[in-house]
Coordinates of C-alpha atoms in Angstrom, one line a residue:
X1 CA -1.7 -8.7 -13.7
X2 CA 1.9 -8.1 -14.6
X3 CA 1.4 -5.0 -17.0
X4 CA -1.4 -4.0 -14.8
X5 CA 1.0 -3.9 -11.7
X6 CA 4.5 -3.3 -11.5
X7 CA 5.1 -1.5 -8.3
X8 CA 7.7 -4.2 -7.5
X9 CA 9.8 -2.9 -10.2
X10 CA 9.7 0.7 -9.4
X11 CA 12.6 2.5 -10.2
X12 CA 14.4 3.3 -6.5
X13 CA 16.2 6.4 -7.7
X14 CA 14.3 9.5 -8.2
X15 CA 14.0 11.1 -11.7
X16 CA 12.4 14.1 -13.3
X17 CA 11.2 12.0 -15.7
X18 CA 7.8 10.6 -15.0
X19 CA 6.1 7.6 -16.0
X20 CA 1.8 8.0 -16.6
X21 CA -0.1 4.8 -16.9
X22 CA -3.3 4.1 -17.6
X23 CA -4.2 7.3 -19.5
X24 CA -7.5 7.1 -21.9
X25 CA -7.5 7.2 -25.2
X26 CA -9.3 10.6 -25.6
X27 CA -6.4 12.5 -23.5
X28 CA -4.9 15.9 -24.8
X29 CA -1.2 16.9 -24.4
X30 CA -2.4 19.1 -22.1
X31 CA -4.0 17.7 -19.9
X32 CA -1.5 15.1 -18.8
X33 CA 1.0 18.6 -18.7
X34 CA -1.8 20.0 -16.0
X35 CA -0.6 17.2 -13.5
X36 CA 2.7 18.9 -13.5
X37 CA 1.8 22.8 -13.3
X38 CA 0.8 21.9 -9.7
X39 CA 5.0 21.2 -8.7
X40 CA 6.7 23.1 -11.3
X41 CA 7.3 24.0 -14.6
X42 CA 7.3 20.6 -17.5
X43 CA 10.1 20.5 -20.0
X44 CA 8.5 18.0 -22.4
X45 CA 6.1 15.4 -23.0
X46 CA 5.6 12.2 -25.1
X47 CA 2.5 10.4 -25.3
X48 CA 1.8 7.0 -26.2
X49 CA -1.6 6.6 -27.1
X50 CA -1.2 3.4 -28.6
X51 CA 0.3 2.1 -25.2
X52 CA -1.8 4.2 -23.0
X53 CA 1.0 5.8 -21.7
X54 CA 3.1 9.0 -21.0
X55 CA 6.7 10.4 -19.8
X56 CA 6.5 13.8 -18.4
X57 CA 9.7 15.8 -17.9
X58 CA 10.2 18.2 -14.9
X59 CA 12.4 21.2 -14.5
X60 CA 13.8 19.8 -11.3
X61 CA 14.3 16.4 -9.8
X62 CA 12.3 18.3 -6.6
X63 CA 9.7 18.9 -8.9
X64 CA 9.3 15.4 -9.6
X65 CA 9.7 14.1 -6.2
X66 CA 6.8 16.5 -4.9
X67 CA 4.6 15.3 -7.3
X68 CA 5.3 11.4 -6.4
X69 CA 5.2 12.1 -3.2
X70 CA 1.5 14.1 -3.5
X71 CA -0.1 11.4 -6.0
X72 CA 1.2 8.0 -4.2
X73 CA -1.0 9.7 -1.5
X74 CA -3.9 10.8 -4.1
X75 CA -4.2 9.1 -7.0
X76 CA -5.2 11.5 -9.8
X77 CA -7.7 11.1 -12.6
X78 CA -8.0 12.0 -15.8
X79 CA -11.5 12.2 -17.4
X80 CA -12.7 10.2 -14.8
X81 CA -10.1 7.5 -15.1
X82 CA -7.3 6.6 -12.1
X83 CA -3.7 7.4 -14.0
X84 CA -0.4 5.8 -11.9
X85 CA 2.5 7.8 -11.9
X86 CA 6.1 6.8 -10.9
X87 CA 9.9 7.6 -11.5
X88 CA 10.9 7.3 -15.1
X89 CA 14.2 4.9 -15.9
X90 CA 15.3 8.0 -17.8
X91 CA 16.7 10.9 -16.7
X92 CA 15.6 13.1 -19.5
X93 CA 13.4 13.3 -22.8
X94 CA 14.9 13.1 -26.2
X95 CA 12.3 13.8 -28.7
X96 CA 13.6 15.5 -31.3
X97 CA 13.1 13.1 -34.2
X98 CA 10.2 11.7 -33.5
X99 CA 7.0 12.1 -34.8
X100 CA 3.7 13.6 -34.0
X101 CA 5.4 15.6 -31.6
X102 CA 4.3 18.9 -32.7
X103 CA 0.9 18.8 -30.7
X104 CA 2.9 18.1 -27.6
X105 CA 5.4 21.2 -28.0
X106 CA 2.7 23.7 -29.2
X107 CA 0.8 22.4 -25.6
X108 CA 4.3 23.1 -23.7
X109 CA 4.7 26.0 -25.4
X110 CA 1.1 27.8 -24.5
X111 CA 1.7 26.5 -20.8
X112 CA 5.2 28.3 -20.6
X113 CA 4.0 31.2 -22.3
X114 CA 1.3 31.4 -19.7
X115 CA 4.0 30.3 -16.8
X116 CA 6.3 33.2 -18.5
X117 CA 4.5 36.0 -17.2
X118 CA 3.1 35.1 -14.0
X119 CA 4.6 31.4 -13.1
X120 CA 8.5 32.5 -13.8
X121 CA 9.8 29.9 -11.7
X122 CA 13.2 28.9 -12.0
X123 CA 15.1 25.5 -11.4
X124 CA 17.6 26.9 -9.0
X125 CA 15.0 29.0 -7.1
X126 CA 12.7 26.0 -6.5
X127 CA 15.1 23.6 -5.1
X128 CA 16.7 26.0 -2.8
X129 CA 12.8 26.8 -1.5
X130 CA 13.9 30.4 -1.6
X131 CA 11.2 33.2 -1.4
X132 CA 9.4 35.4 -4.3
X133 CA 10.2 39.0 -3.6
X134 CA 7.6 41.0 -1.7
X135 CA 6.2 37.3 -1.6
X136 CA 5.3 34.6 1.5
X137 CA 3.4 31.9 2.5
X138 CA 0.0 33.4 3.6
X139 CA -3.1 33.4 0.9
X140 CA -5.4 35.8 1.2
X141 CA -9.1 34.3 -0.4
X142 CA -11.8 35.9 -0.9
X143 CA -15.0 34.1 -2.6
X144 CA -17.2 36.0 -5.0
X145 CA -20.6 34.9 -6.2
X146 CA -21.3 32.6 -2.9
X147 CA -24.1 30.3 -4.1
X148 CA -23.7 27.1 -2.0
X149 CA -21.8 27.2 1.3
X150 CA -17.6 27.5 1.5
X151 CA -16.2 25.5 4.6
X152 CA -12.8 25.8 6.6
X153 CA -12.6 21.8 5.2
X154 CA -13.2 22.5 1.7
X155 CA -10.7 25.4 1.6
X156 CA -8.1 22.7 2.9
X157 CA -9.3 20.2 0.5
X158 CA -9.0 22.1 -2.5
X159 CA -5.7 24.2 -0.8
X160 CA -3.9 21.4 0.2
X161 CA -3.2 19.8 -3.1
X162 CA -0.6 22.1 -3.5
X163 CA 1.5 21.7 -0.4
X164 CA 1.5 21.5 3.5
X165 CA -1.4 23.9 4.9
X166 CA -0.3 24.7 8.0
X167 CA -3.5 27.2 9.1
X168 CA -6.9 28.3 7.9
X169 CA -9.0 31.4 9.2
X170 CA -12.4 32.3 7.9
X171 CA -14.3 35.6 8.1
X172 CA -17.0 37.5 6.2
X173 CA -15.9 40.8 6.1
X174 CA -17.9 44.0 3.6
X175 CA -20.6 41.3 2.7
X176 CA -17.6 38.9 1.4
X177 CA -16.4 35.1 2.5
X178 CA -13.0 35.4 2.7
X179 CA -10.3 33.5 4.9
X180 CA -6.6 33.7 5.3
X181 CA -4.9 30.3 4.4
X182 CA -0.6 29.6 5.5
X183 CA 0.9 27.1 3.9
X184 CA 4.2 25.5 5.0
X185 CA 5.9 26.6 2.2
X186 CA 6.3 30.3 0.2
X187 CA 6.6 28.1 -3.1
X188 CA 3.1 26.2 -2.5
X189 CA 1.5 29.2 -1.7
X190 CA 2.9 30.7 -5.2
X191 CA 2.3 27.8 -7.4
X192 CA -1.6 27.6 -5.5
X193 CA -2.4 30.9 -6.1
X194 CA -1.2 30.9 -9.8
X195 CA -2.7 27.5 -10.3
X196 CA -6.4 28.7 -8.8
X197 CA -6.8 32.6 -8.8
X198 CA -10.2 32.9 -11.2
X199 CA -11.3 29.4 -10.6
X200 CA -14.9 28.3 -10.0
X201 CA -15.5 25.9 -6.3
X202 CA -18.6 24.7 -8.1
X203 CA -19.7 26.0 -12.5
X204 CA -20.4 29.5 -12.4
X205 CA -20.7 30.6 -8.6
X206 CA -18.0 30.5 -6.0
X207 CA -15.4 32.2 -7.5
X208 CA -11.5 32.2 -6.0
X209 CA -9.7 35.8 -5.8
X210 CA -6.3 35.5 -4.5
X211 CA -4.1 37.7 -2.8
X212 CA -0.3 37.4 -1.0
X213 CA -1.4 38.6 2.8
X214 CA 0.7 41.3 4.2
X215 CA 0.9 38.7 7.0
X216 CA 4.0 36.6 7.5
X217 CA 2.1 34.6 9.8
X218 CA -1.4 33.8 11.4
X219 CA -1.9 33.2 15.1
X220 CA -4.8 31.0 15.7
X221 CA -6.4 30.6 19.2
X222 CA -9.0 28.5 18.2
X223 CA -9.5 25.1 16.3
X224 CA -13.2 24.8 15.0
X225 CA -15.2 25.7 12.4
X226 CA -13.9 28.8 11.6
X227 CA -10.2 28.7 12.5
X228 CA -7.8 26.0 12.3
X229 CA -3.9 25.5 13.0
X230 CA -3.2 21.9 11.6
X231 CA -0.2 21.4 13.5
X232 CA -1.2 22.2 17.2
X233 CA -4.0 19.6 17.7
X234 CA -3.9 20.8 21.5
X235 CA -6.1 24.0 20.9
X236 CA -9.4 24.5 22.9
X237 CA -12.2 24.8 20.6
X238 CA -13.4 27.8 21.9
X239 CA -16.2 30.2 21.2
X240 CA -17.3 29.7 17.5
X241 CA -16.4 33.7 16.0
X242 CA -19.9 35.9 15.6
X243 CA -22.4 34.1 13.4
X244 CA -22.1 35.3 9.9
X245 CA -23.9 38.6 8.0
X246 CA -27.3 37.9 7.4
X247 CA -26.7 38.5 3.5
X248 CA -24.1 35.2 3.5
X249 CA -25.8 33.3 5.5
X250 CA -29.5 34.0 3.1
X251 CA -26.2 32.7 -0.2
X252 CA -26.0 29.8 2.3
X253 CA -29.6 28.9 1.7
X254 CA -29.9 27.8 5.6
X255 CA -28.5 29.0 8.9
X256 CA -28.3 25.9 10.1
X257 CA -26.0 24.0 7.5
X258 CA -24.4 21.1 9.5
X259 CA -20.1 21.5 8.6
X260 CA -18.1 18.4 8.8
X261 CA -15.4 18.1 10.8
X262 CA -11.7 17.8 10.0
X263 CA -11.2 14.7 7.6
X264 CA -7.4 14.4 6.8
X265 CA -3.9 16.4 7.4
X266 CA -1.3 17.6 4.5
X267 CA -1.9 16.8 1.0
X268 CA -4.3 13.7 1.8
X269 CA -7.5 14.3 0.2
X270 CA -9.0 11.1 -1.7
X271 CA -9.1 11.0 -4.9
X272 CA -12.9 11.0 -6.7
X273 CA -13.8 12.9 -9.5
X274 CA -16.0 16.2 -9.3
X275 CA -20.0 16.0 -8.8
X276 CA -20.5 19.5 -10.1
X277 CA -17.7 21.7 -10.5
X278 CA -14.6 22.9 -9.9
X279 CA -13.7 23.8 -13.9
X280 CA -10.5 24.4 -14.2
X281 CA -10.4 25.5 -18.1
X282 CA -6.6 27.0 -17.8
X283 CA -5.4 24.8 -15.9
X284 CA -7.5 21.3 -17.3
X285 CA -6.8 18.8 -14.5
X286 CA -4.7 20.7 -12.3
X287 CA -7.4 20.0 -9.2
X288 CA -9.9 17.7 -11.2
X289 CA -9.0 15.1 -8.4
X290 CA -10.8 16.9 -5.6
X291 CA -13.8 15.7 -4.5
X292 CA -16.6 18.0 -2.9
X293 CA -19.9 17.1 -3.6
X294 CA -22.9 19.2 -3.2
X295 CA -26.1 18.2 -1.4
X296 CA -29.1 19.2 -3.0
X297 CA -31.4 19.5 -0.5
X298 CA -29.2 21.6 1.9
X299 CA -26.7 22.8 -0.6
X300 CA -24.2 21.8 1.9
X301 CA -20.6 20.4 1.7
X302 CA -20.0 16.5 2.6
X303 CA -16.1 15.5 2.4
X304 CA -15.2 12.2 2.0
X305 CA -13.0 10.1 4.7
X306 CA -9.4 9.7 4.1
X307 CA -8.2 6.8 2.2
X308 CA -7.7 4.2 4.7
X309 CA -10.3 4.3 7.0
X310 CA -11.0 7.4 9.6
X311 CA -8.9 7.4 12.6
X312 CA -5.8 5.2 11.3
X313 CA -2.9 5.8 13.0
X314 CA -0.7 3.3 11.7
X315 CA 1.5 4.0 8.7
X316 CA 2.9 1.2 6.8
X317 CA 6.3 1.9 5.9
X318 CA 7.7 0.5 2.6
X319 CA 11.2 0.2 0.6
X320 CA 13.2 0.7 3.3
X321 CA 16.8 -0.3 3.2
X322 CA 17.2 -3.8 5.3
X323 CA 20.6 -3.9 6.3
X324 CA 20.9 -0.1 8.0
X325 CA 17.5 0.2 9.0
X326 CA 16.1 0.0 12.7
X327 CA 13.1 0.4 14.9
X328 CA 14.7 3.5 16.9
X329 CA 16.1 5.0 13.2
X330 CA 12.0 5.3 12.0
X331 CA 11.3 6.3 15.9
X332 CA 13.4 9.2 15.4
X333 CA 12.4 10.1 12.5
X334 CA 8.7 9.8 12.6
X335 CA 8.9 11.5 15.9
X336 CA 9.8 14.1 13.9
X337 CA 5.9 14.6 12.9
X338 CA 4.2 13.2 15.7
X339 CA 4.8 10.9 18.9
X340 CA 5.7 7.1 18.1
X341 CA 3.9 4.4 20.3
X342 CA 5.3 1.5 18.4
X343 CA 7.6 0.2 15.8
X344 CA 7.2 -3.0 14.2
X345 CA 10.0 -4.3 11.2
X346 CA 8.7 -6.8 9.4
X347 CA 10.6 -10.3 10.5
X348 CA 10.0 -12.3 6.5
X349 CA 10.1 -9.0 4.6
X350 CA 12.6 -6.4 6.6
X351 CA 12.2 -3.5 4.0
X352 CA 8.9 -3.5 5.2
X353 CA 7.5 -1.9 8.7
X354 CA 4.6 -0.7 10.8
X355 CA 4.7 2.2 12.6
X356 CA 2.2 3.4 14.9
X357 CA 1.4 7.3 15.6
X358 CA -0.4 8.7 18.9
X359 CA -3.0 9.6 16.8
X360 CA -4.8 9.7 12.7
X361 CA -3.7 13.3 12.6
X362 CA 0.0 13.0 13.3
X363 CA 0.0 10.1 11.1
X364 CA -0.9 11.8 8.4
X365 CA 1.1 14.8 8.6
X366 CA 4.1 12.1 8.5
X367 CA 3.0 10.7 5.5
X368 CA 2.7 14.4 4.0
X369 CA 6.5 15.2 4.9
X370 CA 8.2 11.8 4.5
X371 CA 6.6 10.2 1.7
X372 CA 9.1 9.9 -1.0
X373 CA 12.2 11.0 1.1
X374 CA 15.4 9.3 0.4
X375 CA 16.5 7.1 3.2
X376 CA 19.8 5.0 3.3
X377 CA 19.8 4.8 -0.5
X378 CA 16.2 4.0 -0.8
X379 CA 13.0 6.3 -1.9
X380 CA 10.7 5.4 1.3
X381 CA 7.2 4.6 0.8
X382 CA 4.4 5.8 3.5
X383 CA 0.8 5.1 3.7
X384 CA -1.7 4.4 6.1
X385 CA -2.0 0.8 6.8
X386 CA -4.8 -1.5 7.1
X387 CA -3.9 -2.3 10.9
X388 CA -5.1 -0.1 13.8
X389 CA -2.4 -1.2 15.9
X390 CA 1.0 -2.6 15.7
X391 CA 0.9 -5.9 18.4
X392 CA 3.5 -6.5 20.5
X393 CA 5.3 -10.3 20.4
X394 CA 3.7 -12.4 22.3
X395 CA 6.0 -13.3 25.3
X396 CA 9.0 -16.1 24.4
X397 CA 8.0 -15.5 20.0
X398 CA 11.1 -14.8 18.3
X399 CA 11.3 -11.2 17.2
X400 CA 15.1 -10.3 17.1
X401 CA 14.3 -7.1 18.4
X402 CA 12.3 -6.0 15.7
X403 CA 9.5 -4.6 17.1
X404 CA 9.7 -1.9 19.8
X405 CA 7.1 -0.2 22.2
X406 CA 8.2 3.7 22.5
X407 CA 5.1 4.4 24.4
X408 CA 6.2 5.8 27.5
X409 CA 9.3 7.3 25.5
X410 CA 10.6 10.4 27.1
X411 CA 11.5 11.3 23.8
X412 CA 8.0 12.2 22.0
X413 CA 8.2 15.8 21.0
X414 CA 4.8 16.3 21.7
X415 CA 3.2 15.2 24.6
X416 CA 3.3 18.8 26.6
X417 CA 0.1 21.3 25.5
X418 CA 1.5 24.3 23.8
X419 CA 4.1 22.8 23.0
X420 CA 6.8 25.1 20.5
X421 CA 7.3 22.0 18.9
X422 CA 3.9 22.4 17.3
X423 CA 4.9 25.3 15.7
X424 CA 8.3 23.8 14.2
X425 CA 7.3 21.4 12.2
X426 CA 8.7 21.7 8.9
X427 CA 9.3 19.7 5.9
X428 CA 13.0 17.7 5.5
X429 CA 15.5 19.9 4.7
X430 CA 19.5 20.1 4.4
X431 CA 19.3 22.9 7.2
X432 CA 18.9 21.3 11.0
X433 CA 18.3 23.3 13.7
X434 CA 20.2 22.4 16.7
X435 CA 18.8 22.8 20.4
X436 CA 20.4 22.3 24.1
X437 CA 23.9 22.6 23.3
X438 CA 25.8 23.2 26.0
X439 CA 28.3 26.2 26.3
X440 CA 31.4 24.3 26.8
X441 CA 30.8 23.0 23.1
X442 CA 31.8 24.8 19.9
X443 CA 31.6 25.4 16.6
X444 CA 34.0 22.9 15.4
X445 CA 32.9 20.2 18.1
X446 CA 29.5 20.5 16.0
X447 CA 30.7 20.6 12.8
X448 CA 33.4 17.4 13.4
X449 CA 30.5 15.4 15.1
X450 CA 28.3 15.9 12.1
X451 CA 31.4 15.2 9.8
X452 CA 31.2 11.5 11.8
X453 CA 28.0 10.7 10.3
X454 CA 29.5 11.2 6.8
X455 CA 27.9 14.4 6.4
X456 CA 29.3 17.1 4.4
X457 CA 28.9 20.2 6.4
X458 CA 28.4 23.5 4.1
X459 CA 27.7 25.8 6.5
X460 CA 26.9 26.6 10.4
X461 CA 26.1 29.6 13.0
X462 CA 25.3 29.9 16.8
X463 CA 22.2 31.9 17.2
X464 CA 23.3 35.6 18.5
X465 CA 21.0 35.8 21.4
X466 CA 20.9 32.1 22.2
X467 CA 23.8 30.4 22.0
X468 CA 22.4 27.1 23.1
X469 CA 20.9 26.9 19.6
X470 CA 22.4 26.5 16.3
X471 CA 21.6 26.0 12.5
X472 CA 24.0 23.8 10.4
X473 CA 24.0 23.1 6.8
X474 CA 24.8 20.0 5.4
X475 CA 25.1 18.1 2.2
X476 CA 21.8 17.4 0.7
X477 CA 18.5 16.6 2.6
X478 CA 19.5 13.1 2.4
X479 CA 22.5 13.5 5.0
X480 CA 20.4 15.9 7.2
X481 CA 18.2 13.0 7.9
X482 CA 20.3 10.5 8.3
X483 CA 22.5 13.2 10.6
X484 CA 19.4 13.9 12.7
X485 CA 19.0 9.7 12.9
X486 CA 22.1 9.4 14.4
X487 CA 22.4 12.5 16.5
X488 CA 18.7 13.6 18.0
X489 CA 19.7 13.3 21.4
X490 CA 23.1 13.0 21.5
X491 CA 24.9 13.3 25.1
X492 CA 27.0 16.9 24.4
X493 CA 28.3 15.8 28.0
X494 CA 26.9 18.5 31.3
X495 CA 23.6 16.6 31.2
X496 CA 22.6 18.4 27.3
X497 CA 21.3 16.2 25.2
X498 CA 21.3 17.4 21.6
X499 CA 17.6 17.9 20.2
X500 CA 17.7 18.3 16.4
X501 CA 14.7 19.3 13.9
X502 CA 14.5 20.6 10.0
X503 CA 14.5 24.2 10.0
X504 CA 12.7 26.3 7.2
X505 CA 15.9 28.9 7.4
X506 CA 18.8 28.4 5.4
X507 CA 22.6 29.4 7.3

C-alpha cells in the first residue's frame, strides 16, 4: 500500500520534471511523451519499464503545472490502465550517460520535428500566455463524414482536455455540421488545433477539420443544445435554433436524437477508455482518456457524469498552509469563480478545508482554475468532496471560528443575472484588474498599498477612458493571488471599496 499510494509525500513545489507511476509494461516512449504534448514542449524522457515508472521533463514549469492540474482531475489512461502523475524532486533530467536512451531520444526528435513546423512554442511565449501572431482563442470546427451525431457536449468534452472552454456555438452550413469554440486562452486554442486537426472522433468517421476563426469573441444569447456560454449560467434556454438540414438529420440515423445535458466544467472530463474511437495516430494517447460511447440502437452519444457525483457543489481543498489560511481568505479566492456559501477549515487537520459553492458548475469552474495554483508557498489541490453540504457547528461546539457561513455576503460577484462579472472570469495571473477607485487615489497610493502586502509592483496603468479602473502587474501569479485575498474590498475612502479580479491583459 505504501508503494501504491505516496500522496502524503508529494513534493510541494512544482517542477518541470514529472514522475509518472504505474505505466503498463508494453507502453512506448511516444505514448508517454503524448501525455505532455497538449500542455507544451516535452524536452526529455526517462522510461523505467522494470519499475513501471517514467520521468517526463517539460520545457517550462508552467507547462508542468498545467499538466498536473489537468490530470489530477481526469486521471489519464495508457493501454486502458490509469497512470498517476506528480511533481518530481528532480529539477531537470540528466540522461546523457544512461543506457537504452536511444529510443527515447528518437521519439523526442520525431515529436520535436513535428513541433518545429507547427508546434513551435517557445518557453518564454508559453510563460507569458502571449497571443500567437494572427491567431486568437476562437476555433472554427468542421466535422466531415458525419456518420454518428456530434453534440455540443461531445465537442466540449474533447476540447476541454486542452484548456478552459468558455463558449460553443454549433450550426449547419453547406450541408456540414460546424462549430465555433472559444477558449479562455489563445495558447489552449493553439494546442487543441495542433493535436486535433485531422483526427476522427470515431474510427474512420466524424473527422475534425480545425482552423482559427476571424472572430475574437463569441456572442452567445442562449444556453441550449446548440449554443452554450459556460461563464454565463444565467442565460435563458431560448428557442432552439432552426432544425438541421435533412441531409444532416439523415446522417444522424434518426431525427429524434436525445441530447444529454451539460455534465461538467472546464477540464473536468472523467477519465475512461474509448469504446469506439477517437483514434489519435499522430499524437498517441493525447486525447485517449476522454469517454464518448455510442449507443448502437440510436447512434447517440452518451456522456458519463462528472467524477464525485453530478450536482455536487462542495470542494475539498487540501495542502493548504495551515499557519496562514483563514476561512475569509478561501472565501475571497474561490469567490472569483463563483458565490461561496460556506467554508470549513478542518479542526484537527487545518491543511484541509471544505468550500461550498452556489452550484456544481461554479464548483467545477473553481477546480479548473485553482487546482495546482501556489498559495502561501504550497501547491493547492482542489477536487469535489464526498460531502454535499458543509455543516455549521452546533451551538456551543468548539470551532475556533474555522467554519463560516457566507450565504448572505454582500461580496458575492455573481448574484445579479447578466452581471459583467460573468464575462470576466480568467485564470489566476500576475496582472490584476482593479475597479471602483475614487478620483482622489493616485498611482503612488495604489503602488504603495500593494507593496505593503509584500508584492513587487512591476507595472501599473489607469484605463484612459475610465480612471475608476486600472491594471497592476505584480512579480508573480502567487503574489497576485495573495494580494487579491488581502486587498479585495479594501476601503479606499469616500465610500469606495476596491474591487479586484484576475486580468487576461498585460500592462
